[in-house]
PDB file of C-alpha atoms (C1' of nucleotides) in Angstrom:
ATOM      1  CA  MET A  43      -3.806  23.097  14.063  1.00 79.00           C
ATOM      2  CA  THR A  44      -3.893  25.368  11.005  1.00 86.00           C
ATOM      3  CA  THR A  45      -6.648  26.234   8.547  1.00 87.00           C
ATOM      4  CA  VAL A  46      -6.121  25.865   4.813  1.00 84.00           C
ATOM      5  CA  ARG A  47      -7.429  27.789   1.839  1.00 73.00           C
ATOM      6  CA  ILE A  48      -7.703  26.064  -1.518  1.00 82.00           C
ATOM      7  CA  PRO A  49      -5.145  27.634  -3.902  1.00 83.00           C
ATOM      8  CA  ALA A  50      -6.705  29.993  -6.433  1.00 82.00           C
ATOM      9  CA  ASP A  51      -5.084  28.104  -9.292  1.00 80.00           C
ATOM     10  CA  TRP A  52      -6.203  24.661  -8.123  1.00 87.00           C
ATOM     11  CA  PRO A  53      -7.660  22.552 -10.969  1.00 94.00           C
ATOM     12  CA  GLY A  54     -11.442  22.663 -11.196  1.00 91.00           C
ATOM     13  CA  THR A  55     -11.923  19.865 -13.710  1.00 94.00           C
ATOM     14  CA  GLU A  56     -10.499  16.406 -14.314  1.00 95.00           C
ATOM     15  CA  GLU A  57      -9.142  17.674 -17.610  1.00 95.00           C
ATOM     16  CA  GLN A  58      -7.130  20.405 -15.909  1.00 95.00           C
ATOM     17  CA  ALA A  59      -5.937  18.036 -13.193  1.00 97.00           C
ATOM     18  CA  ARG A  60      -4.583  15.555 -15.719  1.00 96.00           C
ATOM     19  CA  ALA A  61      -2.826  18.386 -17.519  1.00 96.00           C
ATOM     20  CA  VAL A  62      -1.118  19.366 -14.253  1.00 96.00           C
ATOM     21  CA  GLN A  63       0.081  15.786 -13.768  1.00 97.00           C
ATOM     22  CA  ASP A  64       1.437  15.661 -17.300  1.00 96.00           C
ATOM     23  CA  ALA A  65       3.242  18.962 -16.756  1.00 96.00           C
ATOM     24  CA  LEU A  66       4.818  18.069 -13.406  1.00 97.00           C
ATOM     25  CA  ARG A  67       5.701  14.437 -14.114  1.00 96.00           C
ATOM     26  CA  ALA A  68       9.034  15.344 -15.693  1.00 97.00           C
ATOM     27  CA  ARG A  69      10.224  16.845 -12.389  1.00 98.00           C
ATOM     28  CA  VAL A  70      10.200  13.538 -10.517  1.00 98.00           C
ATOM     29  CA  VAL A  71      13.730  12.522  -9.493  1.00 98.00           C
ATOM     30  CA  LEU A  72      14.359   8.794  -9.775  1.00 97.00           C
ATOM     31  CA  ASP A  73      18.151   8.552  -9.638  1.00 97.00           C
ATOM     32  CA  GLU A  74      18.603   9.010  -5.902  1.00 97.00           C
ATOM     33  CA  PRO A  75      18.453   6.087  -3.463  1.00 97.00           C
ATOM     34  CA  GLY A  76      17.005   8.245  -0.693  1.00 97.00           C
ATOM     35  CA  PRO A  77      17.864   8.229   2.997  1.00 98.00           C
ATOM     36  CA  PRO A  78      18.902   4.875   4.518  1.00 97.00           C
ATOM     37  CA  PRO A  79      16.221   3.094   6.572  1.00 96.00           C
ATOM     38  CA  GLY A  80      16.536   3.392  10.332  1.00 94.00           C
ATOM     39  CA  THR A  81      18.290   6.763  10.271  1.00 96.00           C
ATOM     40  CA  GLY A  82      17.044  10.300  10.665  1.00 97.00           C
ATOM     41  CA  ARG A  83      13.335  11.021  10.578  1.00 98.00           C
ATOM     42  CA  VAL A  84      10.372   9.520   8.813  1.00 98.00           C
ATOM     43  CA  THR A  85       7.025  11.269   8.511  1.00 98.00           C
ATOM     44  CA  GLY A  86       3.583   9.841   7.871  1.00 98.00           C
ATOM     45  CA  VAL A  87       0.780  11.886   6.298  1.00 98.00           C
ATOM     46  CA  ASP A  88      -2.892  11.006   6.038  1.00 98.00           C
ATOM     47  CA  VAL A  89      -6.271  12.648   5.472  1.00 97.00           C
ATOM     48  CA  ALA A  90      -9.825  12.129   6.767  1.00 96.00           C
ATOM     49  CA  TYR A  91     -13.047  13.505   5.295  1.00 95.00           C
ATOM     50  CA  ASP A  92     -16.505  14.618   6.251  1.00 93.00           C
ATOM     51  CA  ASP A  93     -18.125  14.957   2.831  1.00 89.00           C
ATOM     52  CA  GLU A  94     -21.422  16.005   4.413  1.00 89.00           C
ATOM     53  CA  ARG A  95     -19.918  19.079   5.972  1.00 92.00           C
ATOM     54  CA  ASP A  96     -17.303  19.573   3.264  1.00 93.00           C
ATOM     55  CA  VAL A  97     -14.476  19.326   5.768  1.00 95.00           C
ATOM     56  CA  VAL A  98     -11.101  17.654   5.390  1.00 96.00           C
ATOM     57  CA  ALA A  99      -8.421  17.141   8.059  1.00 97.00           C
ATOM     58  CA  ALA A 100      -4.804  16.162   7.468  1.00 97.00           C
ATOM     59  CA  ALA A 101      -2.081  15.053   9.854  1.00 98.00           C
ATOM     60  CA  ALA A 102       1.691  14.801   9.646  1.00 98.00           C
ATOM     61  CA  VAL A 103       3.487  12.732  12.272  1.00 98.00           C
ATOM     62  CA  VAL A 104       7.284  12.715  12.488  1.00 98.00           C
ATOM     63  CA  LEU A 105       8.951   9.592  13.884  1.00 98.00           C
ATOM     64  CA  ASP A 106      12.527   8.898  14.847  1.00 98.00           C
ATOM     65  CA  ALA A 107      13.401   6.299  12.225  1.00 97.00           C
ATOM     66  CA  ALA A 108      15.412   4.136  14.615  1.00 96.00           C
ATOM     67  CA  SER A 109      13.108   4.011  17.632  1.00 96.00           C
ATOM     68  CA  LEU A 110       9.818   4.830  15.839  1.00 96.00           C
ATOM     69  CA  ASP A 111       9.066   7.236  18.678  1.00 96.00           C
ATOM     70  CA  VAL A 112       6.938  10.278  17.815  1.00 97.00           C
ATOM     71  CA  VAL A 113       9.125  13.373  17.526  1.00 97.00           C
ATOM     72  CA  ALA A 114       6.587  15.919  16.321  1.00 98.00           C
ATOM     73  CA  GLU A 115       3.123  16.211  14.833  1.00 97.00           C
ATOM     74  CA  ALA A 116       0.856  18.760  13.182  1.00 98.00           C
ATOM     75  CA  THR A 117      -2.645  18.938  11.729  1.00 97.00           C
ATOM     76  CA  ALA A 118      -4.550  21.136   9.286  1.00 97.00           C
ATOM     77  CA  VAL A 119      -8.207  21.436   8.293  1.00 96.00           C
ATOM     78  CA  GLY A 120      -9.871  22.904   5.242  1.00 95.00           C
ATOM     79  CA  ARG A 121     -12.568  22.535   2.613  1.00 94.00           C
ATOM     80  CA  ILE A 122     -12.598  19.574   0.237  1.00 93.00           C
ATOM     81  CA  SER A 123     -10.691  20.709  -2.829  1.00 89.00           C
ATOM     82  CA  PHE A 124     -11.604  18.008  -5.368  1.00 94.00           C
ATOM     83  CA  PRO A 125     -13.933  14.995  -5.655  1.00 93.00           C
ATOM     84  CA  TYR A 126     -12.489  11.521  -5.362  1.00 94.00           C
ATOM     85  CA  VAL A 127     -11.494  10.353  -8.816  1.00 95.00           C
ATOM     86  CA  PRO A 128      -9.192   7.318  -9.164  1.00 95.00           C
ATOM     87  CA  GLY A 129      -5.929   8.655 -10.551  1.00 97.00           C
ATOM     88  CA  LEU A 130      -6.536  12.183  -9.268  1.00 97.00           C
ATOM     89  CA  LEU A 131      -6.336  11.575  -5.544  1.00 97.00           C
ATOM     90  CA  ALA A 132      -3.602  14.152  -5.045  1.00 97.00           C
ATOM     91  CA  PHE A 133      -5.936  17.000  -5.922  1.00 97.00           C
ATOM     92  CA  ARG A 134      -8.229  15.956  -3.114  1.00 96.00           C
ATOM     93  CA  GLU A 135      -5.555  15.494  -0.477  1.00 97.00           C
ATOM     94  CA  LEU A 136      -2.579  17.727  -1.177  1.00 97.00           C
ATOM     95  CA  PRO A 137      -3.636  21.229  -0.064  1.00 97.00           C
ATOM     96  CA  THR A 138      -4.356  20.053   3.460  1.00 97.00           C
ATOM     97  CA  VAL A 139      -1.373  17.708   3.612  1.00 98.00           C
ATOM     98  CA  LEU A 140       0.964  20.514   2.530  1.00 98.00           C
ATOM     99  CA  ALA A 141      -0.441  22.750   5.258  1.00 98.00           C
ATOM    100  CA  ALA A 142       0.107  20.068   7.895  1.00 98.00           C
ATOM    101  CA  LEU A 143       3.703  19.566   6.730  1.00 98.00           C
ATOM    102  CA  ASP A 144       4.279  23.322   6.812  1.00 98.00           C
ATOM    103  CA  ALA A 145       3.066  23.428  10.389  1.00 98.00           C
ATOM    104  CA  LEU A 146       5.698  20.949  11.594  1.00 98.00           C
ATOM    105  CA  PRO A 147       8.373  22.392  13.878  1.00 98.00           C
ATOM    106  CA  CYS A 148      11.134  20.280  12.283  1.00 98.00           C
ATOM    107  CA  PRO A 149      12.154  18.848   8.897  1.00 98.00           C
ATOM    108  CA  PRO A 150      10.116  15.741   8.015  1.00 98.00           C
ATOM    109  CA  GLY A 151      12.821  13.647   6.394  1.00 98.00           C
ATOM    110  CA  LEU A 152      11.334  10.882   4.238  1.00 98.00           C
ATOM    111  CA  VAL A 153       7.567  11.218   3.804  1.00 98.00           C
ATOM    112  CA  VAL A 154       5.422   8.093   3.666  1.00 98.00           C
ATOM    113  CA  CYS A 155       2.125   8.584   1.791  1.00 98.00           C
ATOM    114  CA  ASP A 156      -1.081   6.610   1.874  1.00 97.00           C
ATOM    115  CA  GLY A 157      -1.393   5.740  -1.816  1.00 97.00           C
ATOM    116  CA  TYR A 158       0.799   5.449  -4.873  1.00 97.00           C
ATOM    117  CA  GLY A 159       3.746   7.213  -6.437  1.00 98.00           C
ATOM    118  CA  ARG A 160       5.019   5.904  -9.754  1.00 97.00           C
ATOM    119  CA  ALA A 161       2.523   3.034  -9.780  1.00 96.00           C
ATOM    120  CA  HIS A 162      -0.039   5.326 -11.322  1.00 96.00           C
ATOM    121  CA  PRO A 163      -1.722   5.491 -14.760  1.00 95.00           C
ATOM    122  CA  ARG A 164       0.321   8.601 -15.630  1.00 95.00           C
ATOM    123  CA  ARG A 165       3.306   7.754 -13.368  1.00 96.00           C
ATOM    124  CA  PHE A 166       2.425  10.624 -11.059  1.00 97.00           C
ATOM    125  CA  GLY A 167       0.474   9.468  -8.035  1.00 97.00           C
ATOM    126  CA  LEU A 168       0.005  11.276  -4.757  1.00 97.00           C
ATOM    127  CA  ALA A 169       3.460  10.442  -3.396  1.00 98.00           C
ATOM    128  CA  SER A 170       5.256  11.703  -6.506  1.00 98.00           C
ATOM    129  CA  HIS A 171       3.145  14.857  -6.618  1.00 98.00           C
ATOM    130  CA  LEU A 172       3.872  15.645  -2.975  1.00 98.00           C
ATOM    131  CA  GLY A 173       7.572  15.017  -3.540  1.00 98.00           C
ATOM    132  CA  VAL A 174       7.765  17.365  -6.507  1.00 98.00           C
ATOM    133  CA  LEU A 175       5.926  20.151  -4.676  1.00 98.00           C
ATOM    134  CA  THR A 176       8.093  19.879  -1.553  1.00 98.00           C
ATOM    135  CA  SER A 177      11.374  18.463  -2.923  1.00 98.00           C
ATOM    136  CA  LEU A 178      11.241  15.928  -0.108  1.00 98.00           C
ATOM    137  CA  PRO A 179      12.029  12.230  -0.577  1.00 98.00           C
ATOM    138  CA  THR A 180       8.694  10.378  -0.646  1.00 98.00           C
ATOM    139  CA  ILE A 181       7.326   6.863  -0.993  1.00 98.00           C
ATOM    140  CA  GLY A 182       3.792   5.540  -1.407  1.00 98.00           C
ATOM    141  CA  VAL A 183       2.418   2.636   0.601  1.00 98.00           C
ATOM    142  CA  ALA A 184      -1.114   1.676  -0.452  1.00 97.00           C
ATOM    143  CA  LYS A 185      -3.511  -0.779   1.144  1.00 95.00           C
ATOM    144  CA  ASN A 186      -5.121  -1.849  -2.120  1.00 93.00           C
ATOM    145  CA  PRO A 187      -3.922  -2.527  -5.655  1.00 90.00           C
ATOM    146  CA  PHE A 188      -4.671   0.074  -8.274  1.00 88.00           C
ATOM    147  CA  THR A 189      -4.362  -0.625 -11.966  1.00 87.00           C
ATOM    148  CA  PHE A 190      -1.405  -2.947 -12.164  1.00 90.00           C
ATOM    149  CA  ALA A 191      -1.242  -6.711 -12.295  1.00 86.00           C
ATOM    150  CA  HIS A 192       0.837  -8.670  -9.807  1.00 90.00           C
ATOM    151  CA  ASP A 193       1.409 -12.196  -8.569  1.00 91.00           C
ATOM    152  CA  THR A 194       0.839 -13.214  -4.977  1.00 92.00           C
ATOM    153  CA  PRO A 195       4.019 -12.788  -2.890  1.00 94.00           C
ATOM    154  CA  ASP A 196       5.233 -15.807  -0.936  1.00 94.00           C
ATOM    155  CA  THR A 197       3.885 -16.226   2.597  1.00 94.00           C
ATOM    156  CA  PRO A 198       6.794 -14.916   4.747  1.00 95.00           C
ATOM    157  CA  ARG A 199       7.125 -11.245   5.717  1.00 95.00           C
ATOM    158  CA  GLY A 200       9.515  -9.520   3.329  1.00 96.00           C
ATOM    159  CA  SER A 201       8.345 -11.424   0.251  1.00 96.00           C
ATOM    160  CA  THR A 202       7.550  -9.325  -2.802  1.00 96.00           C
ATOM    161  CA  ALA A 203       5.951  -9.529  -6.223  1.00 96.00           C
ATOM    162  CA  PRO A 204       6.442  -6.853  -8.878  1.00 96.00           C
ATOM    163  CA  LEU A 205       3.661  -4.474  -9.918  1.00 95.00           C
ATOM    164  CA  LEU A 206       4.025  -4.555 -13.645  1.00 92.00           C
ATOM    165  CA  ASP A 207       3.051  -2.059 -16.303  1.00 90.00           C
ATOM    166  CA  GLY A 208       3.890  -4.203 -19.263  1.00 86.00           C
ATOM    167  CA  ARG A 209       7.471  -5.232 -18.579  1.00 86.00           C
ATOM    168  CA  GLU A 210       8.269  -2.298 -16.338  1.00 89.00           C
ATOM    169  CA  GLU A 211       8.272  -2.683 -12.550  1.00 95.00           C
ATOM    170  CA  VAL A 212       6.446   0.371 -11.220  1.00 96.00           C
ATOM    171  CA  GLY A 213       6.036  -0.892  -7.660  1.00 97.00           C
ATOM    172  CA  ARG A 214       5.898  -3.987  -5.474  1.00 97.00           C
ATOM    173  CA  ALA A 215       3.361  -5.955  -3.514  1.00 96.00           C
ATOM    174  CA  LEU A 216       5.211  -6.385  -0.223  1.00 97.00           C
ATOM    175  CA  ARG A 217       4.276  -8.765   2.551  1.00 96.00           C
ATOM    176  CA  THR A 218       4.831  -6.954   5.882  1.00 96.00           C
ATOM    177  CA  ARG A 219       3.385  -9.767   8.049  1.00 95.00           C
ATOM    178  CA  ASP A 220       3.516 -13.528   7.502  1.00 94.00           C
ATOM    179  CA  ALA A 221       0.484 -14.716   5.539  1.00 92.00           C
ATOM    180  CA  VAL A 222      -1.235 -11.318   5.732  1.00 94.00           C
ATOM    181  CA  LYS A 223      -2.441  -9.371   2.686  1.00 94.00           C
ATOM    182  CA  PRO A 224       0.501  -7.410   1.244  1.00 95.00           C
ATOM    183  CA  VAL A 225       0.830  -3.636   0.976  1.00 96.00           C
ATOM    184  CA  PHE A 226       1.637  -1.948  -2.329  1.00 97.00           C
ATOM    185  CA  VAL A 227       4.827   0.081  -2.374  1.00 98.00           C
ATOM    186  CA  SER A 228       6.024   2.505  -5.009  1.00 98.00           C
ATOM    187  CA  VAL A 229       8.583   5.267  -5.344  1.00 98.00           C
ATOM    188  CA  GLY A 230       7.372   8.825  -4.940  1.00 98.00           C
ATOM    189  CA  HIS A 231      10.345  11.156  -5.413  1.00 98.00           C
ATOM    190  CA  ARG A 232      14.100  10.999  -4.714  1.00 98.00           C
ATOM    191  CA  THR A 233      14.058   7.358  -3.607  1.00 98.00           C
ATOM    192  CA  ASP A 234      14.475   3.972  -5.268  1.00 98.00           C
ATOM    193  CA  LEU A 235      12.180   0.979  -5.032  1.00 98.00           C
ATOM    194  CA  ASP A 236      14.530  -1.239  -3.015  1.00 98.00           C
ATOM    195  CA  ASN A 237      14.937   1.486  -0.430  1.00 98.00           C
ATOM    196  CA  ALA A 238      11.200   2.207  -0.394  1.00 98.00           C
ATOM    197  CA  CYS A 239      10.531  -1.441   0.441  1.00 98.00           C
ATOM    198  CA  ALA A 240      13.291  -1.486   3.055  1.00 98.00           C
ATOM    199  CA  HIS A 241      11.760   1.559   4.732  1.00 98.00           C
ATOM    200  CA  THR A 242       8.347  -0.049   4.680  1.00 98.00           C
ATOM    201  CA  LEU A 243       9.712  -3.155   6.399  1.00 97.00           C
ATOM    202  CA  ALA A 244      11.534  -1.035   8.978  1.00 97.00           C
ATOM    203  CA  LEU A 245       8.239   0.715   9.726  1.00 97.00           C
ATOM    204  CA  THR A 246       6.226  -2.479  10.162  1.00 96.00           C
ATOM    205  CA  PRO A 247       7.675  -4.298  13.208  1.00 95.00           C
ATOM    206  CA  ALA A 248       4.224  -5.188  14.514  1.00 94.00           C
ATOM    207  CA  HIS A 249       1.471  -4.336  12.035  1.00 96.00           C
ATOM    208  CA  ARG A 250       0.656  -4.656   8.357  1.00 96.00           C
ATOM    209  CA  LEU A 251       0.666  -0.877   7.834  1.00 97.00           C
ATOM    210  CA  PRO A 252       3.663   1.383   8.569  1.00 97.00           C
ATOM    211  CA  GLU A 253       3.749   3.059  11.982  1.00 97.00           C
ATOM    212  CA  THR A 254       3.878   6.383  10.138  1.00 97.00           C
ATOM    213  CA  THR A 255       0.518   5.906   8.440  1.00 96.00           C
ATOM    214  CA  ARG A 256      -1.036   4.370  11.549  1.00 97.00           C
ATOM    215  CA  ARG A 257      -0.051   7.401  13.607  1.00 97.00           C
ATOM    216  CA  ALA A 258      -1.106   9.873  10.922  1.00 97.00           C
ATOM    217  CA  ASP A 259      -4.423   8.058  10.413  1.00 96.00           C
ATOM    218  CA  ALA A 260      -5.283   8.211  14.102  1.00 96.00           C
ATOM    219  CA  LEU A 261      -4.310  11.863  14.335  1.00 96.00           C
ATOM    220  CA  CYS A 262      -6.219  13.125  11.292  1.00 96.00           C
ATOM    221  CA  ARG A 263      -9.354  11.308  12.437  1.00 95.00           C
ATOM    222  CA  ARG A 264      -9.086  12.990  15.780  1.00 95.00           C
ATOM    223  CA  ALA A 265      -8.518  16.361  14.110  1.00 95.00           C
ATOM    224  CA  LEU A 266     -11.595  15.837  11.925  1.00 95.00           C
ATOM    225  CA  ARG A 267     -13.674  14.897  14.937  1.00 93.00           C
ATOM    226  CA  GLU A 268     -12.594  17.997  16.793  1.00 91.00           C
ATOM    227  CA  ALA A 269     -13.110  20.240  13.762  1.00 84.00           C
ATOM    228  CA  ALA A 270     -16.459  19.040  12.430  1.00 75.00           C
ATOM    229  CA  GLY A 271     -17.490  15.900  14.243  1.00 72.00           C
ATOM    230  CA  ALA A 272     -20.752  15.700  16.146  1.00 60.00           C
TER     231      ALA A 272
ATOM    232  C1'  DG B1159     -19.461   0.404 -24.876  1.00 55.21           C
ATOM    233  C1'  DC B1160     -18.665  -2.035 -20.074  1.00 55.21           C
ATOM    234  C1'  DG B1161     -16.213  -2.708 -15.852  1.00 55.21           C
ATOM    235  C1'  DA B1162     -12.270  -1.509 -12.636  1.00 55.21           C
ATOM    236  C1'  DC B1163     -10.480   1.846 -10.005  1.00 55.21           C
ATOM    237  C1'  DA B1164      -5.141   4.630  -4.451  1.00 55.21           C
ATOM    238  C1'  DG B1165      -8.372   7.404  -0.619  1.00 55.21           C
TER     239       DG B1165
ATOM    240  C1'  DA C1273     -12.714   7.476   2.483  1.00 55.21           C
ATOM    241  C1'  DT C1274     -17.188   6.315   5.302  1.00 55.21           C
ATOM    242  C1'  DC C1275     -21.515   3.804   7.299  1.00 55.21           C
ATOM    243  C1'  DT C1276     -21.021   0.033  11.701  1.00 55.21           C
ATOM    244  C1'  DT C1277     -21.349  -4.831  16.753  1.00 55.21           C
ATOM    245  C1'  DG C1278     -19.485  -8.084  18.311  1.00 55.21           C
ATOM    246  C1'  DT C1279     -15.843 -11.154  18.344  1.00 55.21           C
ATOM    247  C1'  DC C1280     -11.544 -13.981  17.848  1.00 55.21           C
ATOM    248  C1'  DG C1281      -6.647 -13.718  18.918  1.00 55.21           C
ATOM    249  C1'  DC C1282      -1.880 -12.071  20.281  1.00 55.21           C
TER     250       DC C1282
END
DNA sequence: GCGACAG
DNA sequence: ATCTTGTCGC
């Protein structure tokens, strides 16, 4: 486990944070399909907080994409770098997530984030931001809808409904289990939406949420407990 | 101006 | 995200 320091140039206000998003948005790469599902490695990242003690813990868990076996994992802890503001989640999560990724002993391959990528008010959610800072292919898989309207996908696993910003499809509500509430998938960086959904299905053989985020969630909670928990 | 709003 | 018991089901 590594300890993180908040970067000296990290935004201190919502105004500054939005300016950073507007400046970095142009660097998102959208014309690559990304790695094929079921090959190479797939990494889940997640973060847990103890607002009382101002502690944050992040985890990165690398899975073999074919077997979904854990190949490597790393954690990082630090101070909370930003309050939770819808649309600015990246500024709260990224410093610690980046440190956890840096601590991995192997390349992460595709990174699966807990949240949104392009399906964001300024087209630059957590998954896109992480992708631009690392150059890694990323996707976002969120548990709840954000600001975009969508229809209800059909009942069977694999069914989708577009997340629409006007007439533009910025993500998809994707059913990963029959008749269970869908997850919300969007492109982060260097992937396309079809592939992002295919990856999400490949990572959900048994549960609504991807194995990557389930593993990362369990690990960062444990790291938080060991770092600050009572 | 009033809600809604990833984690 | 987090506070929280038992309970129904694969």
